[in-house]
mmCIF file of C-alpha atoms in Angstrom:
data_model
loop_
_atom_site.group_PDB
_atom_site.id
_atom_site.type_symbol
_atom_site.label_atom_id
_atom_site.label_comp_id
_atom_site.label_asym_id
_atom_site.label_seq_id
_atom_site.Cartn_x
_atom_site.Cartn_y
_atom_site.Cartn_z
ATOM 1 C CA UNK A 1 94.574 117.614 114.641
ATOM 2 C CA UNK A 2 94.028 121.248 115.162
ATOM 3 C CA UNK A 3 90.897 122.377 113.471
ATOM 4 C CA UNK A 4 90.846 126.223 112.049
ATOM 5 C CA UNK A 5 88.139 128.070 111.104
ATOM 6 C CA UNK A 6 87.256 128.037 107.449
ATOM 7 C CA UNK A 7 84.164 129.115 106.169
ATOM 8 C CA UNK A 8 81.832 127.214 104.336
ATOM 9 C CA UNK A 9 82.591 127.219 100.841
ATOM 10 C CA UNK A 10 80.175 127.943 97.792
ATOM 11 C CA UNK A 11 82.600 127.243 94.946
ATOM 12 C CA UNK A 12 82.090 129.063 91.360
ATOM 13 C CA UNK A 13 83.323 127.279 88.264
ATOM 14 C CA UNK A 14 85.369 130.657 86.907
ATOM 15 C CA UNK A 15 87.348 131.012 90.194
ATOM 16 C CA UNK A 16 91.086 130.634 89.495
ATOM 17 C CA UNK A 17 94.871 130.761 90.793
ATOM 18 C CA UNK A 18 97.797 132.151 89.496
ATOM 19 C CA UNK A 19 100.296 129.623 88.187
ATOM 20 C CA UNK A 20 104.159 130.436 88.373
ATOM 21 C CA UNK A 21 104.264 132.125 84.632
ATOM 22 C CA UNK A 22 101.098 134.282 85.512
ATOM 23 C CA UNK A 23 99.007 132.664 83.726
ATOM 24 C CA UNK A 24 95.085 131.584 85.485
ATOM 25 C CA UNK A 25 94.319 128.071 85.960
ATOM 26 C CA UNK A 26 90.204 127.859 86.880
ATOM 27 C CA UNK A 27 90.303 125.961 90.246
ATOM 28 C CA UNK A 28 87.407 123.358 88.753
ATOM 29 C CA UNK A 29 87.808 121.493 86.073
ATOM 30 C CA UNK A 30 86.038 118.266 84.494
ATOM 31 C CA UNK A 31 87.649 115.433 84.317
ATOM 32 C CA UNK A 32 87.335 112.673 81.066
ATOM 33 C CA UNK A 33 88.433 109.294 81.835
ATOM 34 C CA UNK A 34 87.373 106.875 81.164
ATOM 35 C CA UNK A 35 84.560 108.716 80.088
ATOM 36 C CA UNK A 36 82.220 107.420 76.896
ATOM 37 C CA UNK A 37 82.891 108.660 73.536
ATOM 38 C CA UNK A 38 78.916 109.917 73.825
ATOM 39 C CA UNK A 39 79.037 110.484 77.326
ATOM 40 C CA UNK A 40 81.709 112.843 77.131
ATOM 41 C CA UNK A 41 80.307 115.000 74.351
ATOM 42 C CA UNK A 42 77.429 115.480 76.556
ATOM 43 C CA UNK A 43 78.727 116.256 79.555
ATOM 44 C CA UNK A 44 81.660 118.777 78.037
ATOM 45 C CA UNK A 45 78.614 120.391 77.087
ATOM 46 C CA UNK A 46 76.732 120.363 80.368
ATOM 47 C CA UNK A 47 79.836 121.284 82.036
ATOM 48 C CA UNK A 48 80.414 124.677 79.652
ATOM 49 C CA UNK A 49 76.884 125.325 80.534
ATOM 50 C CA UNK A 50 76.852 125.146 84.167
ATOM 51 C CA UNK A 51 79.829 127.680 83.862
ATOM 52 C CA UNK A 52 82.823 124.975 83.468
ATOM 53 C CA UNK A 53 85.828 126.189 81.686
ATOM 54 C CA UNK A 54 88.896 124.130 82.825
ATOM 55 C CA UNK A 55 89.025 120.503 81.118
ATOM 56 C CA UNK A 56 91.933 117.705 81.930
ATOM 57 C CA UNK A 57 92.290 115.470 78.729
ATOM 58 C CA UNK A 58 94.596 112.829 77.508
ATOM 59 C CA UNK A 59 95.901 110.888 74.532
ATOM 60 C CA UNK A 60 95.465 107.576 76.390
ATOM 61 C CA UNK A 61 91.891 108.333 77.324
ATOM 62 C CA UNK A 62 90.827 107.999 73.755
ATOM 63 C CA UNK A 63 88.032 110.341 73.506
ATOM 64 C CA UNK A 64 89.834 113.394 72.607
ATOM 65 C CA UNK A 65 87.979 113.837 69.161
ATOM 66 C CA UNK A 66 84.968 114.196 70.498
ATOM 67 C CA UNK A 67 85.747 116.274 73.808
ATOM 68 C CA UNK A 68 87.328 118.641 71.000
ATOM 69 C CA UNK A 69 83.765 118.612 68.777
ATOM 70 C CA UNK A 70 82.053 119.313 72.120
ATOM 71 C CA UNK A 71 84.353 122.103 72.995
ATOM 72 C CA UNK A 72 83.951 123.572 69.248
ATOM 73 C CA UNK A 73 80.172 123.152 69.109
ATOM 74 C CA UNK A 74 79.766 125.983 72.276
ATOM 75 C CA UNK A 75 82.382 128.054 70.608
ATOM 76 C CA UNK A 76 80.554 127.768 67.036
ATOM 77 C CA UNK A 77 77.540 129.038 69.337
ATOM 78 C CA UNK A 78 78.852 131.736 70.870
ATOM 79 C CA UNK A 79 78.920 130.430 74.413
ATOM 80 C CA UNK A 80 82.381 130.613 74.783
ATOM 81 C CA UNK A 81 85.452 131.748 73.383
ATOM 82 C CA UNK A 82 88.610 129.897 73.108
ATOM 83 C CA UNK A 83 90.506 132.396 75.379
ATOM 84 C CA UNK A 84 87.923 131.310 77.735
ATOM 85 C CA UNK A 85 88.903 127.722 78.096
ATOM 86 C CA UNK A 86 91.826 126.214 80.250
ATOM 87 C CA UNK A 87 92.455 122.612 78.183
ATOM 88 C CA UNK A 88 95.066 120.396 79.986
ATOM 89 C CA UNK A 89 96.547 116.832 77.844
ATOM 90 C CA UNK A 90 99.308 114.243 78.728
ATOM 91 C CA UNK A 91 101.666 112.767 77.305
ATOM 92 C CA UNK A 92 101.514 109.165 77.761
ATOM 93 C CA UNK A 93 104.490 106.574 78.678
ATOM 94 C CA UNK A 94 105.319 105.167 75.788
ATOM 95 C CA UNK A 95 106.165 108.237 74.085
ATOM 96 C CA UNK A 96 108.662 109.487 76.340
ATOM 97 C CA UNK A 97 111.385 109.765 73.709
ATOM 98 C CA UNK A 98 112.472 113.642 73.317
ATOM 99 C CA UNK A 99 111.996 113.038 69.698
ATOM 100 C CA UNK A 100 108.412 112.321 70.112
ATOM 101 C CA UNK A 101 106.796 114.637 73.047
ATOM 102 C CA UNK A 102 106.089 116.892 70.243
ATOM 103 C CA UNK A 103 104.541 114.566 67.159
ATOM 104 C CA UNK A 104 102.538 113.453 70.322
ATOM 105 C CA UNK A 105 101.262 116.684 71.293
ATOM 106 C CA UNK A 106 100.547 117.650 68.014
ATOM 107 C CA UNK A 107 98.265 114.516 67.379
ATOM 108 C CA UNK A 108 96.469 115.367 70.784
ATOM 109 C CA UNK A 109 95.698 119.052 69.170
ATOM 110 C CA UNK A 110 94.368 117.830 66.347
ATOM 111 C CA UNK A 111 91.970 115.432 67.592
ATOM 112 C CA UNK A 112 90.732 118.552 69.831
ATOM 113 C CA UNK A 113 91.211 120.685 66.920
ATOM 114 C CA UNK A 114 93.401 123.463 68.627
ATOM 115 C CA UNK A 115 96.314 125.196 67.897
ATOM 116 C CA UNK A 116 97.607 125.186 71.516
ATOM 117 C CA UNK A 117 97.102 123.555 75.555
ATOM 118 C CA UNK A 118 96.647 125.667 77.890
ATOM 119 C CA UNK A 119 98.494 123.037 79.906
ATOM 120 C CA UNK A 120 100.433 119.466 78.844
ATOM 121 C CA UNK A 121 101.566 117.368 81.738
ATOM 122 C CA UNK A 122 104.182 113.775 81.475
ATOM 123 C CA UNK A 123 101.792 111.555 82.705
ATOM 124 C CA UNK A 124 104.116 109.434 85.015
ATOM 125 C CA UNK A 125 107.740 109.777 85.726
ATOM 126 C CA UNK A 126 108.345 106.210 84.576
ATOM 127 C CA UNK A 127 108.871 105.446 80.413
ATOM 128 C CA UNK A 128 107.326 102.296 78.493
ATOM 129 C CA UNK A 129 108.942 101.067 75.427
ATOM 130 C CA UNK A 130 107.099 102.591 72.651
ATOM 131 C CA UNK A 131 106.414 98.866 70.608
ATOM 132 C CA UNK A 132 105.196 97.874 74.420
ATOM 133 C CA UNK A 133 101.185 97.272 75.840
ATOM 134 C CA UNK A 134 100.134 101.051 77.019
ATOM 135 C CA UNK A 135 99.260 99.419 80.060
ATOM 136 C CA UNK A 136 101.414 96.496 80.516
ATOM 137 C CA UNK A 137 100.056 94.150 83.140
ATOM 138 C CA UNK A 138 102.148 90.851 82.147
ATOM 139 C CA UNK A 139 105.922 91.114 83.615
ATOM 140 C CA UNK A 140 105.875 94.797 83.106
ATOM 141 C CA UNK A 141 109.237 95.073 83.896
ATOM 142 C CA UNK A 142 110.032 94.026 80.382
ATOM 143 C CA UNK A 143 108.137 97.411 79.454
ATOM 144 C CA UNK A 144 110.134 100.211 80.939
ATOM 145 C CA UNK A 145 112.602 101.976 78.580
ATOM 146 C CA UNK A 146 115.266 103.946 79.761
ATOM 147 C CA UNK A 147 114.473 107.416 78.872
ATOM 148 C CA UNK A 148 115.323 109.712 81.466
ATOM 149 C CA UNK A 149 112.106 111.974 82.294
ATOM 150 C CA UNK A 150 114.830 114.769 81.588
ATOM 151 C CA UNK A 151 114.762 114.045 78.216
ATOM 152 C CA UNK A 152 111.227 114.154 77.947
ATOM 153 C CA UNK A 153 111.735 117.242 79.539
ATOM 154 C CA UNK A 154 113.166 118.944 77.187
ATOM 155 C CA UNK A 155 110.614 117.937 74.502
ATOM 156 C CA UNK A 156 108.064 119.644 77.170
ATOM 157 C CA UNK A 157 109.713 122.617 76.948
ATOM 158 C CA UNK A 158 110.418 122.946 73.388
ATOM 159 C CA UNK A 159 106.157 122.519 72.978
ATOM 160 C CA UNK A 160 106.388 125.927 75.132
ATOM 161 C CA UNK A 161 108.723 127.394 72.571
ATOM 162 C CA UNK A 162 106.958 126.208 69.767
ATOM 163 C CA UNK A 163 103.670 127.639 70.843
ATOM 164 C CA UNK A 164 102.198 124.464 71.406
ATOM 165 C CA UNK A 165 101.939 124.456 75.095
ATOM 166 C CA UNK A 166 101.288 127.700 77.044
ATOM 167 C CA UNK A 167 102.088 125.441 80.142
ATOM 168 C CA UNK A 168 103.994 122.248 81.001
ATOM 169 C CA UNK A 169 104.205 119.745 84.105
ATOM 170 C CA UNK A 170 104.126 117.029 85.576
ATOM 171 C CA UNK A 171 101.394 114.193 87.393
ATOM 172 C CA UNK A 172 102.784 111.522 89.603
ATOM 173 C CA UNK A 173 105.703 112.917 90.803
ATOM 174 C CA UNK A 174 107.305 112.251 94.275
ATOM 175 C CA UNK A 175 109.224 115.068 95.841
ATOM 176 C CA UNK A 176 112.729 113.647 94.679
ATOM 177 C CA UNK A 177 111.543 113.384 91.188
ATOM 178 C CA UNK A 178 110.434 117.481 90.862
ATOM 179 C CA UNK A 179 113.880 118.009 93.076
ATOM 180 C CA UNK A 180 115.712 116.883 90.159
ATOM 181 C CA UNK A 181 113.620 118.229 87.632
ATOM 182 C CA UNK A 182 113.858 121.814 88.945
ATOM 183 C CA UNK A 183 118.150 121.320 89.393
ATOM 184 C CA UNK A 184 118.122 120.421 85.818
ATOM 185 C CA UNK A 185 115.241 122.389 83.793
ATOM 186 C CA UNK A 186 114.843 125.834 82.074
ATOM 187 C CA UNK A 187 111.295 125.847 82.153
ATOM 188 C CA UNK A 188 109.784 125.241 85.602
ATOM 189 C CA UNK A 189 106.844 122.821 85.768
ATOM 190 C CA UNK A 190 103.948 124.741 86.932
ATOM 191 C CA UNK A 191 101.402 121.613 87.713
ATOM 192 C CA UNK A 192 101.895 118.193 89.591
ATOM 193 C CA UNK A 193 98.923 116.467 89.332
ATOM 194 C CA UNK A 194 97.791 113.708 91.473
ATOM 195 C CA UNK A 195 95.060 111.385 93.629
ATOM 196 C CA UNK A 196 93.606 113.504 96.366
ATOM 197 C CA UNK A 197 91.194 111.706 98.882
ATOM 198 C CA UNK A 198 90.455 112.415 102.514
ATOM 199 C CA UNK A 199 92.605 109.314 103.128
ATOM 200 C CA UNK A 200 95.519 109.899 100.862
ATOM 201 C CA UNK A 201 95.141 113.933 101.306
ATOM 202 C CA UNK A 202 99.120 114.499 100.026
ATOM 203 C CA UNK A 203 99.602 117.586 102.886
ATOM 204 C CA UNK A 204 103.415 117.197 102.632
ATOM 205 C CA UNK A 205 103.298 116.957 99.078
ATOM 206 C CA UNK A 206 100.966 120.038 98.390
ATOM 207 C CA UNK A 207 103.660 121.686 101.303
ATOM 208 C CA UNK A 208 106.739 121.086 99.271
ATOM 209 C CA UNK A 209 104.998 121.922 95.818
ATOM 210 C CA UNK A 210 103.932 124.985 97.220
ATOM 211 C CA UNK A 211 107.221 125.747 98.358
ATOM 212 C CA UNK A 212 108.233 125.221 94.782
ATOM 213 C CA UNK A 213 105.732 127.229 93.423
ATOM 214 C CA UNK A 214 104.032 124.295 91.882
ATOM 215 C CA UNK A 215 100.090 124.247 91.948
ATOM 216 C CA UNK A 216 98.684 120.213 92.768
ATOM 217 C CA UNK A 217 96.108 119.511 91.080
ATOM 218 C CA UNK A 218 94.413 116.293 92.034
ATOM 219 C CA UNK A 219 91.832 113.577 91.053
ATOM 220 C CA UNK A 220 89.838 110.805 92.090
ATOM 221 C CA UNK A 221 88.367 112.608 95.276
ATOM 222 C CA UNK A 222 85.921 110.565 96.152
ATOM 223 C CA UNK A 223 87.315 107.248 96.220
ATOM 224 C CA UNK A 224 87.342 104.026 94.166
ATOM 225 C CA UNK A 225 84.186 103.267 93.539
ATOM 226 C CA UNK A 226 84.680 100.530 90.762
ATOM 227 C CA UNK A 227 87.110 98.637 93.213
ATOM 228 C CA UNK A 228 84.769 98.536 96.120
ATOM 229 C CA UNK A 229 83.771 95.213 97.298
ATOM 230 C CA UNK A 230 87.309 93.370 95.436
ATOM 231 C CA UNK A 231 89.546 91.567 97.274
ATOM 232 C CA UNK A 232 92.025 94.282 99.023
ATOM 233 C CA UNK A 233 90.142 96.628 97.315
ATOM 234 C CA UNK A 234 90.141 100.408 99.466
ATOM 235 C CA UNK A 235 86.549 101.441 100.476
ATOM 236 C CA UNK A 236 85.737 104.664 98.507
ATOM 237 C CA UNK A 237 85.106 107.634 101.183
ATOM 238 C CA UNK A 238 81.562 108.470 100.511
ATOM 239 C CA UNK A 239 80.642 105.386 101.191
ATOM 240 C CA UNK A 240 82.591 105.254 104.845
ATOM 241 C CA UNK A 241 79.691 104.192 107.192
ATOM 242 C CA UNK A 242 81.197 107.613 109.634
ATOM 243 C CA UNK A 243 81.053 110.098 106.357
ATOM 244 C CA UNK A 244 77.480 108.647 105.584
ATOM 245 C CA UNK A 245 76.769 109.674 109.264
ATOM 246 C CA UNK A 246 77.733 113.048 109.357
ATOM 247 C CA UNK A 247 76.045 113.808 106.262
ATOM 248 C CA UNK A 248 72.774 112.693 107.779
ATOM 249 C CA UNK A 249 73.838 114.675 110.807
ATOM 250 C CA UNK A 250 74.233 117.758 108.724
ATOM 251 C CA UNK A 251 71.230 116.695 106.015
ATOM 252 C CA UNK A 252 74.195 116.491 103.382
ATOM 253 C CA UNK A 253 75.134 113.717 100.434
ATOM 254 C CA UNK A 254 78.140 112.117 101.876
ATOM 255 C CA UNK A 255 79.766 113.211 98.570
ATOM 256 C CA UNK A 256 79.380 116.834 99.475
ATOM 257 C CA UNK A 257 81.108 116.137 103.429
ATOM 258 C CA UNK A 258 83.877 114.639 101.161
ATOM 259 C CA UNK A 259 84.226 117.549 99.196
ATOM 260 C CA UNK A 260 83.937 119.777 101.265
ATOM 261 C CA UNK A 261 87.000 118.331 103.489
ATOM 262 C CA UNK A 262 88.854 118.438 99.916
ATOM 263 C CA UNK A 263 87.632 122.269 99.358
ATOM 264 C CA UNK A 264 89.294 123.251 102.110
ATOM 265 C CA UNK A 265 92.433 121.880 100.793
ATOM 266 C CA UNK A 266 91.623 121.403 97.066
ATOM 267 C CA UNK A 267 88.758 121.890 93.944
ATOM 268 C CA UNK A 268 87.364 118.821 92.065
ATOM 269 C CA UNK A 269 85.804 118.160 89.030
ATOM 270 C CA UNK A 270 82.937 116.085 87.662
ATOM 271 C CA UNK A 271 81.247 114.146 84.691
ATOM 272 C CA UNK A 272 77.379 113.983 84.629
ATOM 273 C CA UNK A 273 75.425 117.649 84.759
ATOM 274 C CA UNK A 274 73.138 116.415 87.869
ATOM 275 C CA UNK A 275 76.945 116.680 89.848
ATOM 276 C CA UNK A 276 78.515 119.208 87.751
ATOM 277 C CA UNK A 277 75.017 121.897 88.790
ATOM 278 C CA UNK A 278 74.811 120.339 92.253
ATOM 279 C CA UNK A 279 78.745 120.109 93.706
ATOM 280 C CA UNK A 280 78.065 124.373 93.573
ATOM 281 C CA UNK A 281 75.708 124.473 96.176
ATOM 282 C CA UNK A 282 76.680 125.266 99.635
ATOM 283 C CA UNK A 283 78.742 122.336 101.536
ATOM 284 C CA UNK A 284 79.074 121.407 105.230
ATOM 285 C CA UNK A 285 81.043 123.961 107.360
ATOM 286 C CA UNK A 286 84.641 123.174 108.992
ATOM 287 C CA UNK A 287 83.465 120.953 111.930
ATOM 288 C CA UNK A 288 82.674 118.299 109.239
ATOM 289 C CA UNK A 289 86.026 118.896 107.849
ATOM 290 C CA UNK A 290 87.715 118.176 111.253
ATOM 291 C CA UNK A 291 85.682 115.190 111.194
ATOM 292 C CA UNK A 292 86.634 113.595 108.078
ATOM 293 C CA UNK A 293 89.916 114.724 108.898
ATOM 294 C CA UNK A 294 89.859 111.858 111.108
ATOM 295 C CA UNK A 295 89.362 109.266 108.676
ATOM 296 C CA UNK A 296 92.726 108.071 107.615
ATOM 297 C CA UNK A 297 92.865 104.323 107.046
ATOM 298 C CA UNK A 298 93.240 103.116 104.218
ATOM 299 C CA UNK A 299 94.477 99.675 102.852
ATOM 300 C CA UNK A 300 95.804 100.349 99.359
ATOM 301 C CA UNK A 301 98.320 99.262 97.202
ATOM 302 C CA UNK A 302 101.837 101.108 96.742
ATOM 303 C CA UNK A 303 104.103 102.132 94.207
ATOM 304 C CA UNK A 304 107.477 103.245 94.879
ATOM 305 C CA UNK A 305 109.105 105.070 92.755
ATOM 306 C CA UNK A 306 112.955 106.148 92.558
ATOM 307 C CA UNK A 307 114.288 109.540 91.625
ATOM 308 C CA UNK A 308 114.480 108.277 87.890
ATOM 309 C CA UNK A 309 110.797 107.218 87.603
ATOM 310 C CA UNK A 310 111.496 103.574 88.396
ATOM 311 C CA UNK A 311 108.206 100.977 90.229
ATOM 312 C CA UNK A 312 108.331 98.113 92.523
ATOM 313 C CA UNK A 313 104.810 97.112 93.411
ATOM 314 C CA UNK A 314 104.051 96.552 97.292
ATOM 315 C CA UNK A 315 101.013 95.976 99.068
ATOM 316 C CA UNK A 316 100.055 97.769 102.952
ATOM 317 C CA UNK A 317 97.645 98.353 105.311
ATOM 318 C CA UNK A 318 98.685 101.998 107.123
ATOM 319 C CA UNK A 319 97.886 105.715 107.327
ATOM 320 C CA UNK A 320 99.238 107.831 104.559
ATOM 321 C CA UNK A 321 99.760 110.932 105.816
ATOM 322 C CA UNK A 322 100.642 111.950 102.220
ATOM 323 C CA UNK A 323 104.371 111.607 101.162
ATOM 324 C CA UNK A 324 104.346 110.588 97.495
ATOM 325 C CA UNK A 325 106.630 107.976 97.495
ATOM 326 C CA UNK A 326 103.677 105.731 98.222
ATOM 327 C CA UNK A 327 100.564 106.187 95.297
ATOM 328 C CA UNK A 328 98.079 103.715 95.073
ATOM 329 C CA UNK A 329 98.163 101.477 91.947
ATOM 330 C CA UNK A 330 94.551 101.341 91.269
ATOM 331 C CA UNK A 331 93.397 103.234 87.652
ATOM 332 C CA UNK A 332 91.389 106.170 88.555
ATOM 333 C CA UNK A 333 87.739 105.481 87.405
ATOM 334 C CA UNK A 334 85.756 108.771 88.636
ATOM 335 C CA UNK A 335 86.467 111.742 86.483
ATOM 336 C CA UNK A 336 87.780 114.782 89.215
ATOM 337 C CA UNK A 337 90.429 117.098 89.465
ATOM 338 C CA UNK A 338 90.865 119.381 92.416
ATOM 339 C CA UNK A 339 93.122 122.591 92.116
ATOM 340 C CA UNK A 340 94.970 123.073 95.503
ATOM 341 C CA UNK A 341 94.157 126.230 96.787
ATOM 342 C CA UNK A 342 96.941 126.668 99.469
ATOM 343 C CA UNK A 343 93.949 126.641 102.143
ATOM 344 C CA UNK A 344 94.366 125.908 106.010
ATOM 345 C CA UNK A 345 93.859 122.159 107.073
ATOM 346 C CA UNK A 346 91.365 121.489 109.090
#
């Protein structure tokens, strides 16, 4: 692969891009899931401190109470002010129903005590039953309902004419699926969120959404780490024996090589303060970057998923060079986000 020059990147918290309705999304954000009703209060808080002010929340994650009592705490104190903050939800699958994208959304406010998202996202393109498991593992085909994700579409967009939303899109869309979304819908998504790893780095899709003028955020960044060591279980990248190497080589954590591969491409987001104050240090320059640029392998599950949202569940061993079709079907378990920045690959 060609490597470019890129400098090394020092990355500041209140840096942001321009989304396609003008409004600023801060390229970091912190993550919360699977994130500890305490733990989360806490590090919301660390995270305003060290100059956080983008936050990626959800219904399903359960904790959105007390993310919201963080959030209201530092703007009780003075530390921030709401205009200041960039709050993303979801909408999970069961509630894909037009009907009840709103009742949804307005539960999720609530709990964070706000009278609008900066940004509310469809979860996945695929619907549950509402009466079924929110994370049906037992013949899970008997889950899926057949809402279209146009329908719940058009509940997305009325939350943008009622105020409730100042953004919607989408996370876990394929190409096909925001294809069809953008033949059919009045308000353009603005966001597709999903994984982003040095081994899964999505290039075409982060192409073809910027094409679209769709921004990528993505999570997960470095790796798997609560999988590692299972049976067919992907090795997390910072813990890739040739990352840990090159970090020596460059007296770097092999979390920061990882990131910075993913800087040049994307922003992250993190959950304890020791990694929210440290990831804005300087990282590694761009010959690490061409390095880790190297590492594609990756043995991971896939799900494929049709242009109405449909699954079948697959297992490989190959090199994804990033077409979405393919996502790994492991739940994310590191809280990141990274904001793609429409940077040169390495």
């Amino acid at each position: 692969m060609e490597q470019k020059a890129v400098a090394s990147a020092t990355v500041r918290p209140q840096e942001t891009i321009t989304l396609n309705n003008s409004m600023k999304i801060p390229v970091v954000g912190l993550g919360t899931y699977k994130s500890d009703k305490k733990q989360v209060q806490h590090a919301i808080s660390d995270a305003i401190d060290a100059g956080y002010r983008h936050f990626d929340c959800a219904w399903l994650y359960g904790n959105e109470d007390e993310v919201g009592q963080a959030l209201h705490s530092k703007i009780d104190g003075g530390l921030v002010q709401r205009e200041d903050l960039f709050i993303t939800s979801k909408l999970w699958n069961n509630f894909h129903e037009k009907s009840k994208v709103i009742p949804m959304l307005e539960e999720s406010l609530g709990s964070l005590g706000l009278h609008y998202v900066d940004l509310y996202l469809i979860n996945w393109p695929f619907g549950f039953k509402e009466n079924a498991p929110l994370c049906p593992t037992n013949h899970p085909e008997k889950s899926y309902s057949n809402v279209d994700y146009l329908e719940t579409w058009e509940g997305m967009e009325n939350c943008v004419k009622q105020g409730l939303a100042k953004s919607i899109g989408v996370s876990n869309f394929n190409p096909q699926q925001i294809t069809r979304l953008l033949d059919h819908c009045k308000i353009k998504p603005v966001v597709n969120q999903v994984e982003v790893t040095p081994n899964l780095n999505q290039k075409d899709l982060i192409k073809f959404c910027k094409e679209h003028e769709i921004v990528v955020t993505g999570y997960a960044p470095l790796g798997r780490s609560a999988h590692h060591g299972t049976s067919g279980g992907p090795t997390p990248t910072m813990l890739d024996p040739k990352v840990i190497q090159i970090g020596e080589k460059y007296k770097k954590s092999a979390a920061q090589v990882v990131l910075n591969y993913l800087v040049i491409i994307c922003y992250r987001l993190f959950v304890s303060q020791s990694a929210i104050v440290g990831f804005f240090g300087d990282l590694c320059g761009p010959k690490v970057c061409a390095q880790v640029a190297h590492l594609r392998k990756y043995q991971h599950f896939r799900l494929y998923f049709g242009a109405r949202g449909r699954r079948l569940l697959g297992f490989a061993q190959q090199e994804p060079e990033s077409c979405y079709h393919e996502r790994v079907f492991l739940a994310p378990t590191l809280q990141f986000l990274i904001v793609n920045q429409v940077r040169p690959y390495c």
